[in-house]
Short mmCIF file of C-alpha atoms in Angstrom, two decimals:
data_model
loop_
_atom_site.label_atom_id
_atom_site.label_comp_id
_atom_site.label_asym_id
_atom_site.label_seq_id
_atom_site.Cartn_x
_atom_site.Cartn_y
_atom_site.Cartn_z
CA UNK A 1 0.00 0.00 0.00
CA UNK A 2 1.20 3.46 -0.86
CA UNK A 3 0.78 6.25 1.64
CA UNK A 4 0.40 9.89 0.91
CA UNK A 5 0.01 12.71 3.38
CA UNK A 6 -1.86 15.94 2.79
CA UNK A 7 -2.16 19.04 4.95
CA UNK A 8 -5.43 20.00 6.63
CA UNK A 9 -8.28 20.53 4.21
CA UNK A 10 -11.32 22.64 4.86
CA UNK A 11 -14.54 21.61 3.23
CA UNK A 12 -17.97 23.12 2.89
CA UNK A 13 -20.40 22.27 5.65
CA UNK A 14 -23.63 21.20 3.96
CA UNK A 15 -26.12 22.52 6.51
CA UNK A 16 -29.60 24.03 6.15
CA UNK A 17 -28.23 27.46 5.36
CA UNK A 18 -26.13 26.22 2.47
CA UNK A 19 -28.21 26.57 -0.72
CA UNK A 20 -27.60 24.82 -4.02
CA UNK A 21 -28.81 25.44 -7.56
CA UNK A 22 -30.28 22.61 -9.62
CA UNK A 23 -27.00 22.03 -11.43
CA UNK A 24 -24.98 22.06 -8.21
CA UNK A 25 -27.33 19.50 -6.70
CA UNK A 26 -27.08 17.35 -9.86
CA UNK A 27 -23.32 17.44 -9.67
CA UNK A 28 -23.23 16.62 -5.97
CA UNK A 29 -25.53 13.63 -6.47
CA UNK A 30 -24.23 12.62 -9.91
CA UNK A 31 -27.70 12.58 -11.40
CA UNK A 32 -29.12 14.11 -14.56
CA UNK A 33 -31.46 17.08 -14.07
CA UNK A 34 -34.50 15.02 -15.15
CA UNK A 35 -33.96 12.64 -12.23
CA UNK A 36 -33.69 15.47 -9.74
CA UNK A 37 -36.82 17.08 -11.22
CA UNK A 38 -38.62 13.76 -10.80
CA UNK A 39 -37.61 13.80 -7.13
CA UNK A 40 -39.09 17.29 -6.78
CA UNK A 41 -42.28 16.06 -8.42
CA UNK A 42 -42.40 13.15 -5.98
CA UNK A 43 -42.01 15.60 -3.10
CA UNK A 44 -38.79 14.03 -1.83
CA UNK A 45 -37.01 17.37 -1.98
CA UNK A 46 -38.56 20.80 -1.99
CA UNK A 47 -36.90 23.75 -3.67
CA UNK A 48 -37.75 27.34 -2.88
CA UNK A 49 -40.61 28.12 -5.31
CA UNK A 50 -40.11 29.36 -8.84
CA UNK A 51 -38.96 27.99 -12.17
CA UNK A 52 -36.29 25.26 -12.19
CA UNK A 53 -33.70 27.87 -13.19
CA UNK A 54 -34.41 29.72 -9.93
CA UNK A 55 -34.64 26.65 -7.72
CA UNK A 56 -32.54 26.65 -4.58
CA UNK A 57 -32.19 23.48 -2.56
CA UNK A 58 -31.10 23.21 1.04
CA UNK A 59 -27.88 21.21 1.14
CA UNK A 60 -29.51 18.63 3.39
CA UNK A 61 -31.35 17.53 0.23
CA UNK A 62 -28.11 15.96 -0.96
CA UNK A 63 -28.27 13.21 1.60
CA UNK A 64 -31.89 12.45 0.76
CA UNK A 65 -31.21 12.31 -2.95
CA UNK A 66 -28.15 10.11 -2.48
CA UNK A 67 -30.20 7.76 -0.36
CA UNK A 68 -33.04 7.54 -2.85
CA UNK A 69 -30.51 6.90 -5.57
CA UNK A 70 -28.77 4.06 -3.77
CA UNK A 71 -32.04 2.45 -2.63
CA UNK A 72 -33.33 2.51 -6.20
CA UNK A 73 -30.12 1.07 -7.53
CA UNK A 74 -29.52 -1.60 -4.90
CA UNK A 75 -33.00 -2.74 -3.99
CA UNK A 76 -34.80 -2.33 -7.29
CA UNK A 77 -37.54 -0.12 -5.81
CA UNK A 78 -39.14 2.60 -7.88
CA UNK A 79 -39.11 6.31 -7.13
CA UNK A 80 -42.27 6.28 -5.00
CA UNK A 81 -41.02 3.29 -3.02
CA UNK A 82 -37.63 4.85 -2.43
CA UNK A 83 -39.27 8.12 -1.36
CA UNK A 84 -41.42 6.26 1.15
CA UNK A 85 -38.42 4.29 2.42
CA UNK A 86 -36.37 7.46 2.93
CA UNK A 87 -39.15 9.13 4.90
CA UNK A 88 -39.60 6.05 7.06
CA UNK A 89 -35.85 5.76 7.63
CA UNK A 90 -35.69 9.37 8.78
CA UNK A 91 -38.61 8.73 11.11
CA UNK A 92 -36.79 5.68 12.52
CA UNK A 93 -33.68 7.79 13.06
CA UNK A 94 -35.67 10.36 15.02
CA UNK A 95 -37.36 7.66 17.10
CA UNK A 96 -34.06 5.89 17.79
CA UNK A 97 -32.50 9.15 19.02
CA UNK A 98 -35.52 9.76 21.23
CA UNK A 99 -35.51 6.22 22.57
CA UNK A 100 -31.83 6.44 23.43
CA UNK A 101 -32.48 9.63 25.37
CA UNK A 102 -35.50 8.26 27.22
CA UNK A 103 -33.71 5.05 28.16
CA UNK A 104 -31.05 7.19 29.74
CA UNK A 105 -33.50 9.34 31.68
CA UNK A 106 -34.89 6.36 33.56
CA UNK B 1 -5.99 -14.10 -3.13
CA UNK B 2 -8.98 -15.63 -1.46
CA UNK B 3 -11.51 -17.62 -3.43
CA UNK B 4 -15.03 -16.34 -2.80
CA UNK B 5 -17.97 -18.70 -2.85
CA UNK B 6 -20.70 -16.50 -4.27
CA UNK B 7 -23.33 -19.19 -3.89
CA UNK B 8 -22.56 -19.62 -0.22
CA UNK B 9 -22.67 -15.83 0.30
CA UNK B 10 -26.22 -15.74 -1.06
CA UNK B 11 -27.14 -18.96 0.76
CA UNK B 12 -27.77 -20.84 -2.48
CA UNK B 13 -26.94 -24.19 -4.05
CA UNK B 14 -24.75 -24.14 -7.14
CA UNK B 15 -27.67 -25.17 -9.33
CA UNK B 16 -29.89 -22.29 -8.18
CA UNK B 17 -32.21 -20.86 -10.84
CA UNK B 18 -31.86 -17.22 -11.92
CA UNK B 19 -35.08 -16.19 -10.18
CA UNK B 20 -33.89 -17.81 -6.94
CA UNK B 21 -30.67 -15.83 -7.20
CA UNK B 22 -32.56 -12.59 -7.59
CA UNK B 23 -34.85 -13.37 -4.68
CA UNK B 24 -31.97 -14.29 -2.39
CA UNK B 25 -30.11 -11.12 -3.33
CA UNK B 26 -33.09 -8.80 -2.83
CA UNK B 27 -33.82 -10.28 0.56
CA UNK B 28 -30.24 -9.91 1.77
CA UNK B 29 -29.86 -6.47 0.18
CA UNK B 30 -32.90 -5.17 2.07
CA UNK B 31 -31.54 -6.63 5.27
CA UNK B 32 -27.98 -5.32 5.03
CA UNK B 33 -28.30 -2.15 2.94
CA UNK B 34 -26.14 0.45 4.71
CA UNK B 35 -28.93 3.03 4.46
CA UNK B 36 -31.37 0.66 6.12
CA UNK B 37 -29.45 -1.51 8.58
CA UNK B 38 -27.79 -0.36 11.78
CA UNK B 39 -26.30 -3.78 12.38
CA UNK B 40 -22.59 -4.06 13.02
CA UNK B 41 -20.77 -5.09 9.85
CA UNK B 42 -23.86 -4.60 7.68
CA UNK B 43 -21.98 -2.53 5.13
CA UNK B 44 -19.31 -5.21 4.55
CA UNK B 45 -21.95 -7.88 4.31
CA UNK B 46 -23.86 -5.78 1.78
CA UNK B 47 -20.78 -5.32 -0.38
CA UNK B 48 -20.18 -9.06 -0.38
CA UNK B 49 -23.77 -9.77 -1.32
CA UNK B 50 -23.75 -7.17 -4.13
CA UNK B 51 -20.55 -8.58 -5.53
CA UNK B 52 -21.96 -12.11 -5.52
CA UNK B 53 -25.11 -10.92 -7.26
CA UNK B 54 -23.17 -8.90 -9.80
CA UNK B 55 -21.61 -12.15 -11.00
CA UNK B 56 -24.43 -14.64 -10.57
CA UNK B 57 -27.20 -12.50 -12.10
CA UNK B 58 -25.38 -12.41 -15.42
CA UNK B 59 -25.47 -15.83 -17.12
CA UNK B 60 -22.20 -15.14 -18.95
CA UNK B 61 -20.27 -14.15 -15.83
CA UNK B 62 -21.89 -16.94 -13.88
CA UNK B 63 -20.78 -19.54 -16.44
CA UNK B 64 -17.24 -18.17 -16.37
CA UNK B 65 -17.21 -18.16 -12.58
CA UNK B 66 -18.54 -21.71 -12.43
CA UNK B 67 -15.89 -22.92 -14.87
CA UNK B 68 -12.91 -21.26 -13.24
CA UNK B 69 -13.97 -21.84 -9.68
CA UNK B 70 -15.07 -25.46 -9.63
CA UNK B 71 -13.05 -27.33 -7.04
CA UNK B 72 -12.28 -24.28 -4.90
CA UNK B 73 -13.73 -23.63 -1.46
CA UNK B 74 -14.42 -20.32 0.24
CA UNK B 75 -11.28 -18.73 1.67
CA UNK B 76 -8.83 -20.90 -0.31
CA UNK B 77 -5.94 -19.28 -2.12
CA UNK B 78 -6.96 -18.64 -5.69
CA UNK B 79 -5.06 -17.80 -8.90
CA UNK B 80 -6.98 -17.45 -12.13
CA UNK B 81 -5.41 -19.64 -14.84
CA UNK B 82 -3.83 -17.51 -17.58
CA UNK B 83 -6.10 -16.80 -20.51
CA UNK B 84 -9.05 -18.33 -18.68
CA UNK B 85 -11.48 -15.78 -20.04
CA UNK B 86 -10.80 -16.58 -23.70
CA UNK B 87 -14.00 -17.34 -25.42
CA UNK B 88 -16.19 -15.43 -23.02
CA UNK B 89 -17.66 -12.17 -24.00
CA UNK B 90 -18.93 -9.96 -21.23
CA UNK B 91 -21.44 -7.67 -22.81
CA UNK B 92 -22.20 -5.54 -19.83
CA UNK B 93 -18.63 -4.60 -19.15
CA UNK B 94 -16.89 -5.47 -15.90
CA UNK B 95 -19.47 -3.65 -13.87
CA UNK B 96 -23.00 -2.64 -14.44
CA UNK B 97 -24.82 -0.59 -11.86
CA UNK B 98 -23.26 -1.54 -8.58
CA UNK B 99 -20.58 0.52 -6.89
CA UNK B 100 -17.27 -0.70 -8.33
CA UNK B 101 -15.25 0.67 -5.42
CA UNK B 102 -16.82 -1.94 -3.22
CA UNK B 103 -15.70 -5.10 -4.97
CA UNK B 104 -12.97 -7.47 -3.89
CA UNK B 105 -9.60 -8.28 -5.48
CA UNK B 106 -11.05 -11.66 -6.30
CA UNK B 107 -13.78 -10.05 -8.41
CA UNK B 108 -11.32 -7.74 -10.10
CA UNK B 109 -8.97 -10.56 -10.98
CA UNK B 110 -11.81 -12.31 -12.79
CA UNK B 111 -13.85 -9.55 -14.31
CA UNK B 112 -11.53 -6.59 -14.15
CA UNK B 113 -12.67 -3.07 -14.78
CA UNK B 114 -14.55 -2.12 -17.88
CA UNK B 115 -12.27 -0.95 -20.62
CA UNK B 116 -8.85 -2.29 -19.82
CA UNK B 117 -8.97 -6.04 -20.03
CA UNK B 118 -9.46 -7.84 -23.33
CA UNK B 119 -12.78 -9.46 -23.90
CA UNK B 120 -14.69 -6.78 -22.06
CA UNK B 121 -17.09 -4.47 -23.82
CA UNK B 122 -17.20 -0.79 -23.01
CA UNK B 123 -18.96 -0.27 -19.68
CA UNK B 124 -22.40 1.26 -19.47
CA UNK B 125 -21.24 3.17 -16.44
CA UNK B 126 -19.67 6.57 -16.58
CA UNK B 127 -16.19 5.06 -16.76
CA UNK B 128 -15.22 7.25 -19.66
CA UNK B 129 -16.72 10.50 -18.49
CA UNK B 130 -13.96 12.98 -17.95
CA UNK B 131 -15.24 14.08 -14.54
CA UNK B 132 -14.03 11.91 -11.65
CA UNK B 133 -16.71 10.31 -9.50
CA UNK B 134 -17.76 11.61 -6.13
CA UNK B 135 -16.83 9.42 -3.20
CA UNK B 136 -18.42 9.00 0.21
CA UNK B 137 -17.06 8.21 3.63
CA UNK B 138 -18.26 8.33 7.22
CA UNK B 139 -16.37 9.94 10.05
CA UNK B 140 -17.10 9.59 13.77
CA UNK B 141 -16.12 12.57 15.91
CA UNK B 142 -16.58 13.50 19.55
CA UNK B 143 -19.31 15.94 20.54
CA UNK B 144 -16.57 18.22 21.86
CA UNK B 145 -15.06 18.40 18.34
CA UNK B 146 -18.24 20.06 17.15
CA UNK B 147 -18.07 22.63 19.97
CA UNK B 148 -14.42 23.43 19.43
CA UNK B 149 -13.92 22.75 15.76
CA UNK B 150 -10.51 21.37 14.93
CA UNK B 151 -8.68 18.96 12.72
CA UNK B 152 -9.18 15.22 12.48
CA UNK B 153 -7.17 12.72 10.52
CA UNK B 154 -9.05 10.18 8.50
CA UNK B 155 -7.77 7.22 6.51
CA UNK B 156 -9.45 6.40 3.24
CA UNK B 157 -8.95 3.27 1.19
CA UNK B 158 -9.59 3.42 -2.49
CA UNK B 159 -8.34 1.74 -5.60
CA UNK B 160 -6.40 3.46 -8.29
CA UNK B 161 -4.86 2.36 -11.57
CA UNK B 162 -1.12 1.65 -11.39
CA UNK B 163 1.32 2.13 -14.26
CA UNK B 164 0.56 -1.39 -15.46
CA UNK B 165 -3.11 -0.52 -15.81
CA UNK B 166 -4.17 -2.80 -12.96
CA UNK B 167 -6.12 -1.40 -10.02
CA UNK B 168 -4.38 -1.40 -6.67
CA UNK B 169 -5.48 -0.50 -3.18
CA UNK B 170 -4.17 2.75 -1.95
CA UNK B 171 -4.41 4.24 1.50
CA UNK B 172 -4.75 7.94 1.81
CA UNK B 173 -4.56 9.98 4.98
CA UNK B 174 -6.38 13.27 5.03
CA UNK B 175 -6.35 15.93 7.69
CA UNK B 176 -9.78 17.45 7.64
CA UNK B 177 -10.96 20.60 9.40
CA UNK B 178 -14.09 19.91 11.39
CA UNK B 179 -16.29 23.00 11.14
CA UNK B 180 -17.60 24.27 14.45
CA UNK B 181 -21.27 23.52 15.00
CA UNK B 182 -21.51 20.44 12.80
CA UNK B 183 -24.36 18.05 13.69
CA UNK B 184 -24.87 14.34 13.25
CA UNK B 185 -25.84 13.30 9.72
CA UNK B 186 -24.52 16.48 8.13
CA UNK B 187 -22.00 16.19 5.35
CA UNK B 188 -18.81 18.02 4.65
CA UNK B 189 -17.92 18.36 1.00
CA UNK B 190 -14.23 18.37 0.13
CA UNK B 191 -13.98 19.65 -3.42
CA UNK B 192 -11.65 17.72 -5.69
CA UNK B 193 -10.91 14.94 -3.17
CA UNK B 194 -13.03 12.26 -4.87
CA UNK B 195 -11.99 9.97 -7.69
CA UNK B 196 -9.42 11.45 -10.04
CA UNK B 197 -10.75 12.60 -13.39
CA UNK B 198 -9.88 10.81 -16.59
CA UNK B 199 -7.80 12.70 -19.10
CA UNK B 200 -8.20 16.41 -18.55
CA UNK B 201 -11.26 15.89 -16.39
CA UNK B 202 -11.65 17.40 -12.95
CA UNK B 203 -11.63 15.08 -9.95
CA UNK B 204 -14.86 14.38 -8.13
CA UNK B 205 -15.69 15.54 -4.60
CA UNK B 206 -15.42 13.67 -1.34
CA UNK B 207 -18.48 13.72 0.94
CA UNK B 208 -17.87 13.03 4.61
CA UNK B 209 -20.89 12.17 6.72
CA UNK B 210 -20.55 13.10 10.37
CA UNK B 211 -21.61 10.93 13.27
CA UNK B 212 -20.88 11.37 16.98
CA UNK B 213 -19.19 8.83 19.21
CA UNK B 214 -21.41 7.90 22.17
CA UNK B 215 -20.80 10.24 25.08
CA UNK B 216 -20.77 9.34 28.76
CA UNK B 217 -22.81 12.43 29.74
CA UNK B 218 -24.72 13.84 26.80
CA UNK B 219 -27.30 12.75 24.28
CA UNK B 220 -27.65 14.74 21.09
CA UNK B 221 -30.71 15.20 18.91
CA UNK B 222 -30.00 17.48 15.97
CA UNK B 223 -28.66 20.70 17.49
CA UNK B 224 -30.18 19.99 20.91
CA UNK B 225 -28.07 18.46 23.63
CA UNK B 226 -29.48 16.68 26.69
CA UNK B 227 -27.84 16.13 30.05
CA UNK B 228 -29.31 14.06 32.84
CA UNK B 229 -28.62 15.72 36.17
CA UNK B 230 -29.12 13.75 39.40
CA UNK B 231 -30.41 15.92 42.28
CA UNK B 232 -31.33 15.09 45.86
CA UNK B 233 -34.97 15.35 47.02
CA UNK B 234 -34.13 18.41 49.17
CA UNK B 235 -32.34 20.16 46.30
CA UNK B 236 -35.42 19.57 44.16
CA UNK B 237 -37.81 20.74 46.89
CA UNK B 238 -35.93 23.70 48.34
CA UNK B 239 -34.12 24.83 45.24
CA UNK B 240 -30.35 24.93 44.94
CA UNK B 241 -27.44 26.37 43.07
CA UNK B 242 -25.43 23.62 41.39
CA UNK B 243 -22.53 23.29 38.99
CA UNK B 244 -23.56 21.67 35.74
CA UNK B 245 -21.11 20.29 33.16
CA UNK B 246 -21.57 21.38 29.54
CA UNK B 247 -19.37 20.46 26.58
CA UNK B 248 -17.89 23.98 26.84
CA UNK B 249 -17.08 23.72 30.54
CA UNK B 250 -19.21 23.82 33.65
CA UNK B 251 -21.74 26.55 34.39
CA UNK B 252 -23.66 27.54 37.51
CA UNK B 253 -27.34 26.85 37.38
CA UNK B 254 -30.22 27.53 39.75
CA UNK B 255 -32.65 24.71 40.37
CA UNK B 256 -35.99 26.31 41.22
CA UNK B 257 -37.81 25.20 44.36
CA UNK B 258 -40.31 22.36 43.91
CA UNK B 259 -38.74 21.00 40.74
CA UNK B 260 -39.97 17.62 39.60
CA UNK B 261 -38.03 14.60 38.47
CA UNK B 262 -37.99 14.63 34.67
CA UNK B 263 -38.32 18.41 34.63
CA UNK B 264 -36.24 20.10 31.94
CA UNK B 265 -34.24 23.28 32.46
CA UNK B 266 -33.12 25.05 29.33
CA UNK B 267 -29.66 26.54 28.90
CA UNK B 268 -30.36 28.65 25.84
CA UNK B 269 -27.74 28.53 23.11
CA UNK B 270 -25.57 26.00 24.96
CA UNK B 271 -26.40 23.19 22.52
CA UNK B 272 -24.44 22.65 19.34
CA UNK B 273 -22.95 25.99 18.23
CA UNK B 274 -24.40 25.90 14.70
CA UNK B 275 -25.14 29.16 12.88
CA UNK B 276 -28.33 29.20 14.92
CA UNK B 277 -27.07 27.51 18.09
CA UNK B 278 -29.11 24.76 19.69
CA UNK B 279 -30.16 24.60 23.34
CA UNK B 280 -28.91 22.39 26.12
CA UNK B 281 -31.59 20.79 28.24
CA UNK B 282 -30.76 19.69 31.75
CA UNK B 283 -33.12 16.88 32.70
CA UNK B 284 -33.53 16.59 36.46
CA UNK B 285 -33.52 13.18 38.01
CA UNK B 286 -34.43 13.12 41.70
CA UNK B 287 -32.40 10.47 43.48
CA UNK B 288 -33.32 9.43 47.04
CA UNK B 289 -30.52 8.02 49.17
CA UNK B 290 -31.07 4.74 51.06
CA UNK B 291 -31.44 5.04 54.85
CA UNK B 292 -28.78 3.10 56.77
CA UNK B 293 -27.92 4.87 60.03
CA UNK B 294 -30.41 5.64 62.80
CA UNK B 295 -30.17 9.37 62.04
CA UNK B 296 -30.99 8.72 58.36
CA UNK B 297 -33.97 6.56 59.26
CA UNK B 298 -35.18 9.22 61.67
CA UNK B 299 -34.95 11.83 58.94
CA UNK B 300 -37.17 9.71 56.63
CA UNK B 301 -39.58 9.19 59.52
CA UNK B 302 -39.75 12.96 59.92
CA UNK B 303 -40.64 13.22 56.22
CA UNK B 304 -43.36 10.69 56.70
CA UNK B 305 -44.78 12.61 59.67
CA UNK B 306 -44.59 16.00 57.98
CA UNK B 307 -46.20 15.11 54.65
CA UNK B 308 -49.71 14.23 53.71
CA UNK B 309 -48.42 12.57 50.55
CA UNK B 310 -49.68 9.61 48.60
CA UNK B 311 -47.56 8.97 45.49
CA UNK B 312 -50.21 6.53 44.23
CA UNK B 313 -53.21 8.86 44.60
CA UNK B 314 -54.01 8.78 40.86
CA UNK B 315 -54.12 4.97 40.96
CA UNK B 316 -57.13 5.11 43.25
CA UNK B 317 -55.00 3.58 46.03
#
């Protein structure tokens, strides 16, 4: 194995305040614009209103889109199924965090 | 290199029908998919299952695998015989839709990467796009790292083409700045740190997903941090000034008189220091000491005499 060392890198924090255009989101998720538009239509991600050229997506959309993409690819589910799965998974994550906290409070 | 028994990985007999293979894969993929499963080792298991399916779902690859691998057992040392793939034509290229980064040396020695080994058609994937692919990794940090910000070293493994055109595993250490105020599940994008581009193409980006190591004191939910604070019955009843730990150091806090167990006190803005900082909730937990000495027992007796208190009143008792 070859090793290579690099000095400290600073990245962009993809939080709620970080907004992306349609093409930036496409690039981050490696998807064609039509696929991203289909995700908007399905309600998986919600851009600030307007025409697609004016769309701005919160950077947290990236994670959702990446998840939908990998669920579609790996499990053979369609868009609606992947959208449902992603929403349920997020719900499970919230419940797990809450459960962990409540178990501790006892 | 280790021989992999793809049938065993999918829990199948060697004469399994194509539809059985698909069913077995789908079932295991749902179970171990890294977006779905929280099980330890799920991601590795998923990669193994995907690799097995990648070969067995394609009748051409499956036939080649069956021919070259008969007589081997899982884990045995394996060398593909030279020229073994003569006469096979792999239409789909080395890979189809699955993530090629994930596959083993064993797979690569047999089916290679689209585009460099003879007998392989051009891949359907974006192998020839000039732009390098984005890559993804997870990084676990301490809650304190989010409060302070700072630098963490991470080690990434990825494969790269050597001078001989064969892929090889390469380990890369990166020092990454952790932005202050990062929360669990958020990603950090490192531009240009993904897969190298092909030709003049730009490299892809690296996405790092943040998670927190479990903490002995705090629970975190988004930007909100929770701390369980044990208090004595008299502190809860009479009120008290106590020192409370926070990830930024301890603070003085007043417990109001007649606080209840489970009551939450908010320390505004002491949660995760995001652009809009979260709050820290101190959850009170009233803890009664056991009575051992005569004086302690007398003190509880005095409680009993002083109070008209039935903790079970709403049970009709």
